[in-house]
Amino acid sequence: MTDPETVPPEQIPDGDSDPGQLEDALGGALREAQLRTKDGHIPRVAILVYNDAHADTRVLKTAATLREAGCEVRILAVARERAGYPEGSETLPNGVQIVRLPEFQLARSAPWLADAYRWVLARLRRVAGAEEPATSTTSTHPTSPPTEPTGTPAPAVAAKPVGALLDVWLRTYRTVSLAIYWRAAISDGVAFHPDVIHANDGNTLAPAMRIARHTGAAIVYDAHELWRRRNVRPRPVAPHVEHLLERLGIRRAAAVITVSPSIATWLHRTYRLRRRPQLVRNIPPAAPVPDPATGVLRERAGLAATDQVIAYGGRITTSRGIEETIDALAHLPVHVHLVLLGYGEEDYLAVVRRRAAEAGVSDRVHLVGAVASHEVATALADADVSVVYVRPTCLSYEFSLPNKLFESIHAGLPIVAADLPDTKTVVTEHGVGAVFSVTGGAEDLAAAIERVLADPEPFREAAQAAARELTWEGEARVLLGEYERVLAGVRT
């Protein structure tokens, strides 16, 4: 099993987030759609996002599109000093301003609490022993705003008092971190005095509503996922608060956009909206489909031209079908290999290695590291097929349209995808590959891969055609249409 060199996650953008390339890709194609307010002045747009924004492809593409359309755009994000994104202001080459607001740093604010945190974490690890790691991709460093943990902790760990203590600690820490962002975002947002507040996900709706109250700005709610049904551990109070905030925020919004048809339908029905949320999918900008000769997977994995390559591109973590694909590999010929392109936490990489060993395919599973975001499609191009498999462990995942689906299409690859509703629709309507049942087991996945590998050229040609049709430029026109409505004073 080949392994990558260790690469810090902060150096691995996830998706097509290179600002210079994005500016070139838009290339002025949308400049004719110049937005103005009702009184004719240049609109100011405050984009709220609870991350450092450097690799949030959807946020960066949205900001670039609005800037190209003549808006003054400020992204209110969170500083992450350890990742190289400190507090302060940064102006991108396209004129978009990113203001990174103060992060909650426990080590700086209360050093003794940071020491206590490290002690508890070390104690938990000792108690856990050889147990499986929690199903989580959460950073637990006390100086970084942690994301929400996913899945369910290992029962043996969760049952321990020290595990319960750590869980309470993390919940409190996340709440304080979010509250600090809200306070700073409100202060900066009110001072900026925007015409429109673009709120990304449910955790930015509270400050968006407060800014709107003080400035009279309109709100555009951008649901990157099904916020209330996302993959998080059971929480006793937070779901009720989130329900209230999203219900208030979405009814206050002048427009609602989202990433998949199923999420749009759910939001429309659940909140009884007068108008269905508009679909703005997270698709890469238009670019020539790369030549397979430019791919790097075979070289990095040390594979021959006669080997067949199943590609996985993206973050290497749980609920992405990696373990199931390894199981399927055991049912495929020995010249078929799985190559994983992306960054993963060492705890989960150990799970991948162990699963490969148990399936007897260690020599056919290759971890080859990551590439810069704008190189993903090119890097994948020499694969034979791409597996797109998000396990539907929550409703948000079931309704997702994964970025890697569109990245694989833009790489010109045949697709084997799980039969989730929106993913299946894209694959079948464009004829880019085969779908398999998520309940069918490894044999069903292996059979779908074999069908595609037996005659891949029709699917490759279909993917190349789909890549010309499915572009961010097309999605951007929908986005700008919503902004025209909002700036004209038309409400959802």
PDB file of C-alpha atoms in Angstrom, residues 168-410:
ATOM      1  CA  VAL A 168     -19.237  18.752  27.314  1.00  0.00           C
ATOM      2  CA  TRP A 169     -15.987  20.672  26.977  1.00  0.00           C
ATOM      3  CA  LEU A 170     -16.081  20.597  23.189  1.00  0.00           C
ATOM      4  CA  ARG A 171     -19.735  21.640  23.066  1.00  0.00           C
ATOM      5  CA  THR A 172     -18.987  24.619  25.298  1.00  0.00           C
ATOM      6  CA  TYR A 173     -15.891  25.531  23.331  1.00  0.00           C
ATOM      7  CA  ARG A 174     -17.753  25.428  20.005  1.00  0.00           C
ATOM      8  CA  THR A 175     -20.547  27.565  21.404  1.00  0.00           C
ATOM      9  CA  VAL A 176     -18.136  30.208  22.704  1.00  0.00           C
ATOM     10  CA  SER A 177     -16.189  30.198  19.422  1.00  0.00           C
ATOM     11  CA  LEU A 178     -19.355  30.701  17.385  1.00  0.00           C
ATOM     12  CA  ALA A 179     -20.612  33.451  19.703  1.00  0.00           C
ATOM     13  CA  ILE A 180     -17.320  35.334  19.329  1.00  0.00           C
ATOM     14  CA  TYR A 181     -17.629  35.130  15.546  1.00  0.00           C
ATOM     15  CA  TRP A 182     -21.224  36.348  15.679  1.00  0.00           C
ATOM     16  CA  ARG A 183     -20.300  39.371  17.786  1.00  0.00           C
ATOM     17  CA  ALA A 184     -17.396  40.346  15.526  1.00  0.00           C
ATOM     18  CA  ALA A 185     -19.402  39.746  12.341  1.00  0.00           C
ATOM     19  CA  ILE A 186     -22.231  41.956  13.582  1.00  0.00           C
ATOM     20  CA  SER A 187     -19.818  44.762  14.462  1.00  0.00           C
ATOM     21  CA  ASP A 188     -17.941  44.647  11.162  1.00  0.00           C
ATOM     22  CA  GLY A 189     -21.070  44.012   9.126  1.00  0.00           C
ATOM     23  CA  VAL A 190     -22.934  46.999  10.542  1.00  0.00           C
ATOM     24  CA  ALA A 191     -19.890  49.226   9.943  1.00  0.00           C
ATOM     25  CA  PHE A 192     -19.662  48.007   6.322  1.00  0.00           C
ATOM     26  CA  HIS A 193     -23.357  48.903   5.837  1.00  0.00           C
ATOM     27  CA  PRO A 194     -24.124  46.379   3.086  1.00  0.00           C
ATOM     28  CA  ASP A 195     -27.066  46.354   0.731  1.00  0.00           C
ATOM     29  CA  VAL A 196     -27.133  42.548   0.790  1.00  0.00           C
ATOM     30  CA  ILE A 197     -25.951  40.020   3.378  1.00  0.00           C
ATOM     31  CA  HIS A 198     -25.099  36.631   1.872  1.00  0.00           C
ATOM     32  CA  ALA A 199     -25.451  34.151   4.759  1.00  0.00           C
ATOM     33  CA  ASN A 200     -23.721  30.816   4.122  1.00  0.00           C
ATOM     34  CA  ASP A 201     -25.370  28.019   6.129  1.00  0.00           C
ATOM     35  CA  GLY A 202     -27.486  28.194   9.232  1.00  0.00           C
ATOM     36  CA  ASN A 203     -24.688  29.206  11.597  1.00  0.00           C
ATOM     37  CA  THR A 204     -24.477  32.681  10.021  1.00  0.00           C
ATOM     38  CA  LEU A 205     -28.186  33.528  10.066  1.00  0.00           C
ATOM     39  CA  ALA A 206     -28.173  35.042  13.569  1.00  0.00           C
ATOM     40  CA  PRO A 207     -25.563  37.737  12.784  1.00  0.00           C
ATOM     41  CA  ALA A 208     -27.114  38.244   9.339  1.00  0.00           C
ATOM     42  CA  MET A 209     -30.484  39.075  10.899  1.00  0.00           C
ATOM     43  CA  ARG A 210     -28.887  41.454  13.392  1.00  0.00           C
ATOM     44  CA  ILE A 211     -26.911  43.264  10.680  1.00  0.00           C
ATOM     45  CA  ALA A 212     -30.065  43.504   8.558  1.00  0.00           C
ATOM     46  CA  ARG A 213     -31.963  44.984  11.486  1.00  0.00           C
ATOM     47  CA  HIS A 214     -29.372  47.751  11.927  1.00  0.00           C
ATOM     48  CA  THR A 215     -28.737  48.515   8.249  1.00  0.00           C
ATOM     49  CA  GLY A 216     -31.893  47.581   6.368  1.00  0.00           C
ATOM     50  CA  ALA A 217     -29.908  45.170   4.188  1.00  0.00           C
ATOM     51  CA  ALA A 218     -31.579  42.273   2.409  1.00  0.00           C
ATOM     52  CA  ILE A 219     -30.569  38.696   3.270  1.00  0.00           C
ATOM     53  CA  VAL A 220     -29.713  35.974   0.770  1.00  0.00           C
ATOM     54  CA  TYR A 221     -29.606  32.581   2.493  1.00  0.00           C
ATOM     55  CA  ASP A 222     -27.239  30.103   0.841  1.00  0.00           C
ATOM     56  CA  ALA A 223     -27.828  26.577   2.174  1.00  0.00           C
ATOM     57  CA  HIS A 224     -24.683  24.555   1.374  1.00  0.00           C
ATOM     58  CA  GLU A 225     -26.318  21.536   2.998  1.00  0.00           C
ATOM     59  CA  LEU A 226     -29.501  20.556   4.799  1.00  0.00           C
ATOM     60  CA  TRP A 227     -28.446  22.337   7.965  1.00  0.00           C
ATOM     61  CA  ARG A 228     -30.911  20.823  10.416  1.00  0.00           C
ATOM     62  CA  ARG A 229     -30.310  17.275   9.131  1.00  0.00           C
ATOM     63  CA  ARG A 230     -26.541  17.311   8.765  1.00  0.00           C
ATOM     64  CA  ASN A 231     -24.194  14.652  10.133  1.00  0.00           C
ATOM     65  CA  VAL A 232     -23.523  15.616  13.750  1.00  0.00           C
ATOM     66  CA  ARG A 233     -23.613  13.758  17.036  1.00  0.00           C
ATOM     67  CA  PRO A 234     -26.851  13.780  19.021  1.00  0.00           C
ATOM     68  CA  ARG A 235     -27.269  17.064  20.911  1.00  0.00           C
ATOM     69  CA  PRO A 236     -30.036  17.813  23.420  1.00  0.00           C
ATOM     70  CA  VAL A 237     -30.498  21.568  22.915  1.00  0.00           C
ATOM     71  CA  ALA A 238     -28.771  22.746  19.733  1.00  0.00           C
ATOM     72  CA  PRO A 239     -31.285  21.267  17.234  1.00  0.00           C
ATOM     73  CA  HIS A 240     -34.117  23.319  18.731  1.00  0.00           C
ATOM     74  CA  VAL A 241     -32.068  26.516  18.591  1.00  0.00           C
ATOM     75  CA  GLU A 242     -30.992  25.778  15.018  1.00  0.00           C
ATOM     76  CA  HIS A 243     -34.590  25.114  13.983  1.00  0.00           C
ATOM     77  CA  LEU A 244     -35.688  28.450  15.414  1.00  0.00           C
ATOM     78  CA  LEU A 245     -32.823  30.386  13.825  1.00  0.00           C
ATOM     79  CA  GLU A 246     -33.280  28.828  10.392  1.00  0.00           C
ATOM     80  CA  ARG A 247     -37.053  29.296  10.487  1.00  0.00           C
ATOM     81  CA  LEU A 248     -36.689  32.965  11.417  1.00  0.00           C
ATOM     82  CA  GLY A 249     -33.806  33.565   9.033  1.00  0.00           C
ATOM     83  CA  ILE A 250     -35.283  31.874   5.982  1.00  0.00           C
ATOM     84  CA  ARG A 251     -38.545  33.782   6.369  1.00  0.00           C
ATOM     85  CA  ARG A 252     -36.598  37.017   6.759  1.00  0.00           C
ATOM     86  CA  ALA A 253     -34.530  36.266   3.636  1.00  0.00           C
ATOM     87  CA  ALA A 254     -35.243  38.064   0.377  1.00  0.00           C
ATOM     88  CA  ALA A 255     -33.916  35.051  -1.539  1.00  0.00           C
ATOM     89  CA  VAL A 256     -32.901  31.468  -0.800  1.00  0.00           C
ATOM     90  CA  ILE A 257     -30.440  29.452  -2.882  1.00  0.00           C
ATOM     91  CA  THR A 258     -29.114  25.954  -2.359  1.00  0.00           C
ATOM     92  CA  VAL A 259     -26.961  23.217  -3.876  1.00  0.00           C
ATOM     93  CA  SER A 260     -29.356  20.398  -4.827  1.00  0.00           C
ATOM     94  CA  PRO A 261     -32.963  19.955  -5.981  1.00  0.00           C
ATOM     95  CA  SER A 262     -33.887  17.750  -3.011  1.00  0.00           C
ATOM     96  CA  ILE A 263     -32.666  20.308  -0.478  1.00  0.00           C
ATOM     97  CA  ALA A 264     -34.603  23.004  -2.343  1.00  0.00           C
ATOM     98  CA  THR A 265     -37.765  20.889  -2.118  1.00  0.00           C
ATOM     99  CA  TRP A 266     -37.241  20.153   1.587  1.00  0.00           C
ATOM    100  CA  LEU A 267     -36.732  23.818   2.464  1.00  0.00           C
ATOM    101  CA  HIS A 268     -39.711  24.852   0.335  1.00  0.00           C
ATOM    102  CA  ARG A 269     -42.073  22.376   1.996  1.00  0.00           C
ATOM    103  CA  THR A 270     -40.746  22.537   5.550  1.00  0.00           C
ATOM    104  CA  TYR A 271     -40.849  26.323   5.819  1.00  0.00           C
ATOM    105  CA  ARG A 272     -43.827  26.793   3.468  1.00  0.00           C
ATOM    106  CA  LEU A 273     -41.944  29.305   1.372  1.00  0.00           C
ATOM    107  CA  ARG A 274     -43.875  31.270  -1.218  1.00  0.00           C
ATOM    108  CA  ARG A 275     -41.166  30.597  -3.782  1.00  0.00           C
ATOM    109  CA  ARG A 276     -39.010  27.534  -4.251  1.00  0.00           C
ATOM    110  CA  PRO A 277     -35.315  28.095  -3.392  1.00  0.00           C
ATOM    111  CA  GLN A 278     -33.220  28.550  -6.515  1.00  0.00           C
ATOM    112  CA  LEU A 279     -30.687  25.907  -7.498  1.00  0.00           C
ATOM    113  CA  VAL A 280     -27.068  27.117  -7.674  1.00  0.00           C
ATOM    114  CA  ARG A 281     -24.874  24.025  -7.777  1.00  0.00           C
ATOM    115  CA  ASN A 282     -21.224  24.009  -6.743  1.00  0.00           C
ATOM    116  CA  ILE A 283     -19.701  23.251 -10.148  1.00  0.00           C
ATOM    117  CA  PRO A 284     -16.174  24.112 -11.360  1.00  0.00           C
ATOM    118  CA  PRO A 285     -15.718  26.942 -13.884  1.00  0.00           C
ATOM    119  CA  ALA A 286     -15.569  26.086 -17.568  1.00  0.00           C
ATOM    120  CA  ALA A 287     -12.206  24.710 -18.666  1.00  0.00           C
ATOM    121  CA  PRO A 288     -10.921  22.357 -21.372  1.00  0.00           C
ATOM    122  CA  VAL A 289     -11.232  18.688 -20.410  1.00  0.00           C
ATOM    123  CA  PRO A 290      -7.668  17.583 -19.595  1.00  0.00           C
ATOM    124  CA  ASP A 291      -5.755  15.069 -21.684  1.00  0.00           C
ATOM    125  CA  PRO A 292      -5.458  11.728 -19.824  1.00  0.00           C
ATOM    126  CA  ALA A 293      -1.714  11.933 -20.441  1.00  0.00           C
ATOM    127  CA  THR A 294      -1.548  14.844 -17.977  1.00  0.00           C
ATOM    128  CA  GLY A 295      -2.839  12.735 -15.069  1.00  0.00           C
ATOM    129  CA  VAL A 296      -0.576  11.918 -12.138  1.00  0.00           C
ATOM    130  CA  LEU A 297      -2.321   9.008 -10.430  1.00  0.00           C
ATOM    131  CA  ARG A 298      -0.434   6.203 -12.154  1.00  0.00           C
ATOM    132  CA  GLU A 299       2.939   7.861 -11.681  1.00  0.00           C
ATOM    133  CA  ARG A 300       2.320   8.578  -7.998  1.00  0.00           C
ATOM    134  CA  ALA A 301       0.991   5.080  -7.337  1.00  0.00           C
ATOM    135  CA  GLY A 302       3.654   3.345  -9.428  1.00  0.00           C
ATOM    136  CA  LEU A 303       1.123   1.686 -11.728  1.00  0.00           C
ATOM    137  CA  ALA A 304       1.536   0.435 -15.274  1.00  0.00           C
ATOM    138  CA  ALA A 305      -0.476   1.482 -18.298  1.00  0.00           C
ATOM    139  CA  THR A 306      -2.120  -1.952 -18.264  1.00  0.00           C
ATOM    140  CA  ASP A 307      -3.489  -1.463 -14.747  1.00  0.00           C
ATOM    141  CA  GLN A 308      -6.991  -0.030 -14.360  1.00  0.00           C
ATOM    142  CA  VAL A 309      -7.435   2.815 -11.892  1.00  0.00           C
ATOM    143  CA  ILE A 310     -10.425   3.637  -9.710  1.00  0.00           C
ATOM    144  CA  ALA A 311     -10.003   7.254  -8.602  1.00  0.00           C
ATOM    145  CA  TYR A 312     -11.134   8.891  -5.400  1.00  0.00           C
ATOM    146  CA  GLY A 313     -10.548  12.642  -5.210  1.00  0.00           C
ATOM    147  CA  GLY A 314     -11.290  14.710  -2.128  1.00  0.00           C
ATOM    148  CA  ARG A 315     -10.863  14.678   1.608  1.00  0.00           C
ATOM    149  CA  ILE A 316     -10.103  11.176   2.863  1.00  0.00           C
ATOM    150  CA  THR A 317     -12.553  10.774   5.713  1.00  0.00           C
ATOM    151  CA  THR A 318     -15.557   8.824   6.931  1.00  0.00           C
ATOM    152  CA  SER A 319     -18.910   8.490   5.133  1.00  0.00           C
ATOM    153  CA  ARG A 320     -17.289   8.919   1.710  1.00  0.00           C
ATOM    154  CA  GLY A 321     -17.545   5.262   0.677  1.00  0.00           C
ATOM    155  CA  ILE A 322     -13.801   4.651   0.882  1.00  0.00           C
ATOM    156  CA  GLU A 323     -14.058   1.556   3.069  1.00  0.00           C
ATOM    157  CA  GLU A 324     -16.865   0.148   0.930  1.00  0.00           C
ATOM    158  CA  THR A 325     -14.824   0.726  -2.231  1.00  0.00           C
ATOM    159  CA  ILE A 326     -11.916  -1.159  -0.652  1.00  0.00           C
ATOM    160  CA  ASP A 327     -14.286  -4.057   0.049  1.00  0.00           C
ATOM    161  CA  ALA A 328     -15.476  -3.950  -3.576  1.00  0.00           C
ATOM    162  CA  LEU A 329     -11.872  -4.077  -4.773  1.00  0.00           C
ATOM    163  CA  ALA A 330     -11.616  -7.615  -3.386  1.00  0.00           C
ATOM    164  CA  HIS A 331     -14.300  -8.662  -5.916  1.00  0.00           C
ATOM    165  CA  LEU A 332     -12.468  -7.129  -8.897  1.00  0.00           C
ATOM    166  CA  PRO A 333      -9.552  -8.443 -10.993  1.00  0.00           C
ATOM    167  CA  VAL A 334      -6.071  -8.003  -9.531  1.00  0.00           C
ATOM    168  CA  HIS A 335      -5.077  -5.404 -12.142  1.00  0.00           C
ATOM    169  CA  VAL A 336      -7.742  -2.995 -10.808  1.00  0.00           C
ATOM    170  CA  HIS A 337      -6.377  -0.529  -8.239  1.00  0.00           C
ATOM    171  CA  LEU A 338      -7.876   2.175  -6.006  1.00  0.00           C
ATOM    172  CA  VAL A 339      -5.944   5.468  -5.898  1.00  0.00           C
ATOM    173  CA  LEU A 340      -6.920   8.009  -3.229  1.00  0.00           C
ATOM    174  CA  LEU A 341      -5.985  11.620  -4.048  1.00  0.00           C
ATOM    175  CA  GLY A 342      -6.456  13.963  -1.100  1.00  0.00           C
ATOM    176  CA  TYR A 343      -5.614  14.736   2.500  1.00  0.00           C
ATOM    177  CA  GLY A 344      -6.738  12.681   5.483  1.00  0.00           C
ATOM    178  CA  GLU A 345      -6.167  12.715   9.221  1.00  0.00           C
ATOM    179  CA  GLU A 346      -3.715  10.045  10.334  1.00  0.00           C
ATOM    180  CA  ASP A 347      -6.325   8.368  12.554  1.00  0.00           C
ATOM    181  CA  TYR A 348      -8.548   7.709   9.561  1.00  0.00           C
ATOM    182  CA  LEU A 349      -5.676   6.783   7.245  1.00  0.00           C
ATOM    183  CA  ALA A 350      -4.916   4.013   9.746  1.00  0.00           C
ATOM    184  CA  VAL A 351      -8.509   2.805   9.344  1.00  0.00           C
ATOM    185  CA  VAL A 352      -8.044   2.755   5.555  1.00  0.00           C
ATOM    186  CA  ARG A 353      -4.818   0.755   5.804  1.00  0.00           C
ATOM    187  CA  ARG A 354      -6.398  -1.726   8.212  1.00  0.00           C
ATOM    188  CA  ARG A 355      -9.474  -2.170   5.998  1.00  0.00           C
ATOM    189  CA  ALA A 356      -7.246  -2.816   2.970  1.00  0.00           C
ATOM    190  CA  ALA A 357      -5.257  -5.418   4.904  1.00  0.00           C
ATOM    191  CA  GLU A 358      -8.414  -7.156   6.104  1.00  0.00           C
ATOM    192  CA  ALA A 359      -9.749  -7.287   2.534  1.00  0.00           C
ATOM    193  CA  GLY A 360      -6.438  -8.644   1.248  1.00  0.00           C
ATOM    194  CA  VAL A 361      -5.882  -5.719  -1.147  1.00  0.00           C
ATOM    195  CA  SER A 362      -3.159  -3.692   0.585  1.00  0.00           C
ATOM    196  CA  ASP A 363      -1.026  -3.790  -2.562  1.00  0.00           C
ATOM    197  CA  ARG A 364      -3.919  -2.363  -4.606  1.00  0.00           C
ATOM    198  CA  VAL A 365      -4.870   0.621  -2.430  1.00  0.00           C
ATOM    199  CA  HIS A 366      -2.700   3.700  -2.890  1.00  0.00           C
ATOM    200  CA  LEU A 367      -2.685   6.914  -0.843  1.00  0.00           C
ATOM    201  CA  VAL A 368      -0.897   9.409  -3.088  1.00  0.00           C
ATOM    202  CA  GLY A 369      -1.288  12.712  -1.246  1.00  0.00           C
ATOM    203  CA  ALA A 370      -3.004  15.830  -2.497  1.00  0.00           C
ATOM    204  CA  VAL A 371      -2.597  18.441  -5.202  1.00  0.00           C
ATOM    205  CA  ALA A 372      -3.501  22.121  -5.378  1.00  0.00           C
ATOM    206  CA  SER A 373      -7.193  22.686  -5.901  1.00  0.00           C
ATOM    207  CA  HIS A 374      -6.958  23.963  -9.471  1.00  0.00           C
ATOM    208  CA  GLU A 375      -4.959  20.836 -10.427  1.00  0.00           C
ATOM    209  CA  VAL A 376      -7.549  18.265  -9.281  1.00  0.00           C
ATOM    210  CA  ALA A 377      -9.216  17.616 -12.646  1.00  0.00           C
ATOM    211  CA  THR A 378      -5.858  17.322 -14.406  1.00  0.00           C
ATOM    212  CA  ALA A 379      -4.480  15.021 -11.714  1.00  0.00           C
ATOM    213  CA  LEU A 380      -7.467  12.671 -11.986  1.00  0.00           C
ATOM    214  CA  ALA A 381      -7.442  12.538 -15.773  1.00  0.00           C
ATOM    215  CA  ASP A 382      -5.475   9.292 -16.188  1.00  0.00           C
ATOM    216  CA  ALA A 383      -7.921   7.258 -14.097  1.00  0.00           C
ATOM    217  CA  ASP A 384     -10.333   4.808 -15.713  1.00  0.00           C
ATOM    218  CA  VAL A 385     -13.316   5.486 -13.453  1.00  0.00           C
ATOM    219  CA  SER A 386     -14.253   7.698 -10.508  1.00  0.00           C
ATOM    220  CA  VAL A 387     -16.339   6.406  -7.607  1.00  0.00           C
ATOM    221  CA  VAL A 388     -18.714   8.978  -6.086  1.00  0.00           C
ATOM    222  CA  TYR A 389     -20.139   7.452  -2.939  1.00  0.00           C
ATOM    223  CA  VAL A 390     -21.444   9.514  -0.042  1.00  0.00           C
ATOM    224  CA  ARG A 391     -23.023   7.192   2.507  1.00  0.00           C
ATOM    225  CA  PRO A 392     -26.506   8.500   3.396  1.00  0.00           C
ATOM    226  CA  THR A 393     -25.884   8.555   7.143  1.00  0.00           C
ATOM    227  CA  CYS A 394     -28.064  11.664   7.397  1.00  0.00           C
ATOM    228  CA  LEU A 395     -30.670  13.353   5.220  1.00  0.00           C
ATOM    229  CA  SER A 396     -28.231  16.080   4.198  1.00  0.00           C
ATOM    230  CA  TYR A 397     -25.890  13.456   2.741  1.00  0.00           C
ATOM    231  CA  GLU A 398     -28.770  11.680   1.002  1.00  0.00           C
ATOM    232  CA  PHE A 399     -29.756  14.950  -0.678  1.00  0.00           C
ATOM    233  CA  SER A 400     -26.204  16.024  -1.530  1.00  0.00           C
ATOM    234  CA  LEU A 401     -24.619  16.739  -4.901  1.00  0.00           C
ATOM    235  CA  PRO A 402     -20.952  16.066  -4.088  1.00  0.00           C
ATOM    236  CA  ASN A 403     -18.275  18.394  -5.451  1.00  0.00           C
ATOM    237  CA  LYS A 404     -16.287  15.335  -6.538  1.00  0.00           C
ATOM    238  CA  LEU A 405     -19.101  14.363  -8.931  1.00  0.00           C
ATOM    239  CA  PHE A 406     -18.622  17.542 -10.943  1.00  0.00           C
ATOM    240  CA  GLU A 407     -14.830  17.517 -10.543  1.00  0.00           C
ATOM    241  CA  SER A 408     -14.756  13.989 -11.966  1.00  0.00           C
ATOM    242  CA  ILE A 409     -16.970  15.012 -14.874  1.00  0.00           C
ATOM    243  CA  HIS A 410     -14.662  17.954 -15.568  1.00  0.00           C
TER     244      HIS A 410
END
